[in-house]
GROMACS .gro file of C-alpha atoms in nm:
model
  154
    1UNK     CA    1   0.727  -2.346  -2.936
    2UNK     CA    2   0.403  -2.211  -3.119
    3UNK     CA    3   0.367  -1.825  -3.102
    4UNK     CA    4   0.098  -1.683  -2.861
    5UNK     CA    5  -0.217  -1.651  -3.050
    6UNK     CA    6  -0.466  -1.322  -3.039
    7UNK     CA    7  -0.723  -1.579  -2.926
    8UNK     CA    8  -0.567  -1.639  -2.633
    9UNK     CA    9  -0.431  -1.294  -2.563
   10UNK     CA   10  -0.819  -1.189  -2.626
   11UNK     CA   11  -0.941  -1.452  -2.376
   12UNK     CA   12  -0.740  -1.380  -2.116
   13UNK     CA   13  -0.774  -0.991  -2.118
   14UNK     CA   14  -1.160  -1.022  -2.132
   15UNK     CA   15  -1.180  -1.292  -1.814
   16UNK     CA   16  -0.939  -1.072  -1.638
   17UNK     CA   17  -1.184  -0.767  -1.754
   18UNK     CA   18  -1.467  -0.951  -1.555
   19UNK     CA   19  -1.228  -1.048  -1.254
   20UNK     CA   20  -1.113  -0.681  -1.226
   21UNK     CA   21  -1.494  -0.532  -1.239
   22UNK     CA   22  -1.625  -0.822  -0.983
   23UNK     CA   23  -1.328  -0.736  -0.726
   24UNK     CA   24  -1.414  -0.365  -0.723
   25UNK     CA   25  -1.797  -0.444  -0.659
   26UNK     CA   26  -1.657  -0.686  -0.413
   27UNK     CA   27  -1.495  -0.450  -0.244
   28UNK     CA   28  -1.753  -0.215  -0.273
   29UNK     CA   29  -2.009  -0.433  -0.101
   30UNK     CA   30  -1.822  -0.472   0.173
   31UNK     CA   31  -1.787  -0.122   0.254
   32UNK     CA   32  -1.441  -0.085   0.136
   33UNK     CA   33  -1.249   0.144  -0.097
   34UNK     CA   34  -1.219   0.071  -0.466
   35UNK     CA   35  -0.891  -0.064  -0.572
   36UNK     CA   36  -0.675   0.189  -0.776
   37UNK     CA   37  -0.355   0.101  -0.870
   38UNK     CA   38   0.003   0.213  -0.764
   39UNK     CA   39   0.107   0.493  -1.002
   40UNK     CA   40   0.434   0.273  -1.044
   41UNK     CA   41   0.292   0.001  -1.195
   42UNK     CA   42   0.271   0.192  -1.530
   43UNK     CA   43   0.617   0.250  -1.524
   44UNK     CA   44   0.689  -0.113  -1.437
   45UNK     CA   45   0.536  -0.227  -1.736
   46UNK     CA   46   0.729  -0.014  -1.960
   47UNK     CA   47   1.050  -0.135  -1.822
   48UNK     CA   48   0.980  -0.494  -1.792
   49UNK     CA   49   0.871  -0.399  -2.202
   50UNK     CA   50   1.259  -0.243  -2.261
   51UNK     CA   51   1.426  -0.492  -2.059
   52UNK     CA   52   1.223  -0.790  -2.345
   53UNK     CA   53   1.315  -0.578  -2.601
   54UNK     CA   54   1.666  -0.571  -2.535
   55UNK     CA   55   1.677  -0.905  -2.441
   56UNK     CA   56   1.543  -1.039  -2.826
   57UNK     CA   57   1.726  -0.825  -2.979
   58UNK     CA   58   2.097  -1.009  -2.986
   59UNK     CA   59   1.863  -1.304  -3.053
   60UNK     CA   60   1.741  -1.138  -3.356
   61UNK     CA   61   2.091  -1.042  -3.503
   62UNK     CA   62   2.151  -1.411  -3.435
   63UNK     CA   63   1.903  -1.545  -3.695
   64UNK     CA   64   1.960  -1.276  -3.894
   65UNK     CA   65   2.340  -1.428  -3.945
   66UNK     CA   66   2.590  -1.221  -3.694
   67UNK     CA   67   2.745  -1.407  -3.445
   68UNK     CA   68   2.574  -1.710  -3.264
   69UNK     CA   69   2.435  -1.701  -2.913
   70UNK     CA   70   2.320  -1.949  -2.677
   71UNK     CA   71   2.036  -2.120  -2.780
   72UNK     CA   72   1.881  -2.150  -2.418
   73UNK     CA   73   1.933  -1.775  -2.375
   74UNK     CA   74   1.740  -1.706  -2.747
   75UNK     CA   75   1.473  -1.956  -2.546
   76UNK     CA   76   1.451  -1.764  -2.272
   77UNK     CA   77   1.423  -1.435  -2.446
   78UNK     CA   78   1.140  -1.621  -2.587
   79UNK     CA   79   0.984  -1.762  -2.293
   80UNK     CA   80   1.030  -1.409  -2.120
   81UNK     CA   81   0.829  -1.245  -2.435
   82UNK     CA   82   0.578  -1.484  -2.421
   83UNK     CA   83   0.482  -1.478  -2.023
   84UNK     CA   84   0.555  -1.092  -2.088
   85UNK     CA   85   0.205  -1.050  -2.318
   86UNK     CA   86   0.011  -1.285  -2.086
   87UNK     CA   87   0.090  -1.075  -1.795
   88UNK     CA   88   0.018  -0.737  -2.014
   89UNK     CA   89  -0.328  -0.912  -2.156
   90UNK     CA   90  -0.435  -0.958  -1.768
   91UNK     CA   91  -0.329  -0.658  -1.661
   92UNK     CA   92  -0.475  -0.478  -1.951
   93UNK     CA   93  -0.874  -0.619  -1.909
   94UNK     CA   94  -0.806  -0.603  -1.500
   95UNK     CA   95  -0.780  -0.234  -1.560
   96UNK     CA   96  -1.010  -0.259  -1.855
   97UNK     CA   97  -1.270  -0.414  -1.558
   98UNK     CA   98  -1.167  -0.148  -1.285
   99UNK     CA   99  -1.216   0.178  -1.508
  100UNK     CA  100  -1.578  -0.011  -1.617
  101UNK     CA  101  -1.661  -0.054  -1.304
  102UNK     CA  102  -1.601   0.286  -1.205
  103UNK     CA  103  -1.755   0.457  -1.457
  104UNK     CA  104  -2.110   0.261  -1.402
  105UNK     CA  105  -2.124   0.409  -1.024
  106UNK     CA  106  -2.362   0.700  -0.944
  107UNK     CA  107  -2.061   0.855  -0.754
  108UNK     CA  108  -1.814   1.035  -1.012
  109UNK     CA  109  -1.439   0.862  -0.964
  110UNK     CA  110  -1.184   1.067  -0.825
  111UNK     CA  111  -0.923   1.176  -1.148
  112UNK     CA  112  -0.647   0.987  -1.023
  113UNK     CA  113  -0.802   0.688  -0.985
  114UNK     CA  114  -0.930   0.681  -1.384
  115UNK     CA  115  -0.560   0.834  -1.428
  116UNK     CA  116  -0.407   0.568  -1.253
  117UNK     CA  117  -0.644   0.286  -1.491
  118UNK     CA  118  -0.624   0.437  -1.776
  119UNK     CA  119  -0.179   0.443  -1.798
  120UNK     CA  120  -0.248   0.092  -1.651
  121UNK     CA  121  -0.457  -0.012  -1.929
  122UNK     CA  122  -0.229   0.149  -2.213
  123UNK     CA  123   0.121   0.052  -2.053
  124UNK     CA  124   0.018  -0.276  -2.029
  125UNK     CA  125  -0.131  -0.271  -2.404
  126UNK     CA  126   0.207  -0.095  -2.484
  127UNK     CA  127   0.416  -0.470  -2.346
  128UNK     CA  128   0.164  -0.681  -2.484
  129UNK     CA  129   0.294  -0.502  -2.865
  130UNK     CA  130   0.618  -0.521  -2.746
  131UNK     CA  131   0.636  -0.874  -2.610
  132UNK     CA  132   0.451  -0.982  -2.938
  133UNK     CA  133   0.738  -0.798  -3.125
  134UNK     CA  134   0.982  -0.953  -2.915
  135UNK     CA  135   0.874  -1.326  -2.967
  136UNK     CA  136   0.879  -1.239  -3.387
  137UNK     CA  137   1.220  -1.144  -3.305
  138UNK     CA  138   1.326  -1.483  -3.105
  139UNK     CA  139   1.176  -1.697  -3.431
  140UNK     CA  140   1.364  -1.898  -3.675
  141UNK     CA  141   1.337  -1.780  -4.026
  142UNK     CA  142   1.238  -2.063  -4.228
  143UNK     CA  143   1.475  -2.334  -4.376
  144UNK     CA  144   1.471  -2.426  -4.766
  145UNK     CA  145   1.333  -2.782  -4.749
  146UNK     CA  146   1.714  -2.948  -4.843
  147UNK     CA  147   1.551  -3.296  -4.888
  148UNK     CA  148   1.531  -3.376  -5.284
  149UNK     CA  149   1.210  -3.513  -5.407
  150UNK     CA  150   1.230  -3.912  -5.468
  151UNK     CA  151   1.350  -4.011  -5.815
  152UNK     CA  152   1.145  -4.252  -6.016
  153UNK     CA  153   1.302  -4.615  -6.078
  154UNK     CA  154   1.453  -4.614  -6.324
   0.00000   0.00000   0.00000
């Protein structure tokens, strides 16, 4: 499984940065509230961040030479850490794309809202780091090449 690049971290958080400002003018337009975010999502983040953590970290003492676990569960730990900065990349320019969109209106945003956006935007930021961590945790260390290098004919 190849790691998750900053490319595509990058990528995603800036299309979901454009999604998140075009939903609030669409909602706008239509004569409808802005979208803030629950004040729990935050704190969702951080404990979907703990709960990868923990998760790589047995999988870590397991390359590192203590006891051996269950490959599928050291590939789900990786799996998990991968989807895990995806979803924290998306969320991160979707807030990103709210807060912008806020701040360009003539009308000054209520403080919870940019509250509420800006914890989204650094929680998520917080289990992209973490994820990333997590999936360096879940990786083999490399093996010494144990193949000898052909001997001329004699």
């Amino acid at each position: 499984m190849k790691r998750t690049s900053a490319a595509s971290l990058l990528l995603l958080a800036l299309l979901s940065t454009g999604a998140g400002f075009a939903f609030d003018h669409m909602l706008t337009v239509t004569g409808r509230a802005t979208f803030t975010p629950s004040g729990f999502l935050p704190v969702l983040l951080v404990l979907i961040a703990i709960a990868v953590l923990v998760l790589a970290v047995p999988v870590r003492r397991s390359t590192r030479g203590g006891r051996r676990i269950d490959p599928f569960r050291a590939l789900r730990a990786a799996t998990l850490a991968r989807a895990s900065s995806l979803l924290g990349a998306i969320l991160a320019g979707f807030g990103a794309g709210l807060l912008l969109y806020l701040s360009t209106r003539p009308v000054p945003a209520p403080v919870g809202s940019v509250v509420a956006m800006i914890a989204l935007i650094i929680c998520a930021a917080l289990l992209v780091g973490v994820a990333l961590i997590a999936e360096q945790f879940c990786t083999l260390p490399k093996d010494p090449d144990e193949r000898q290098p052909d001997e001329p004919a004699s």
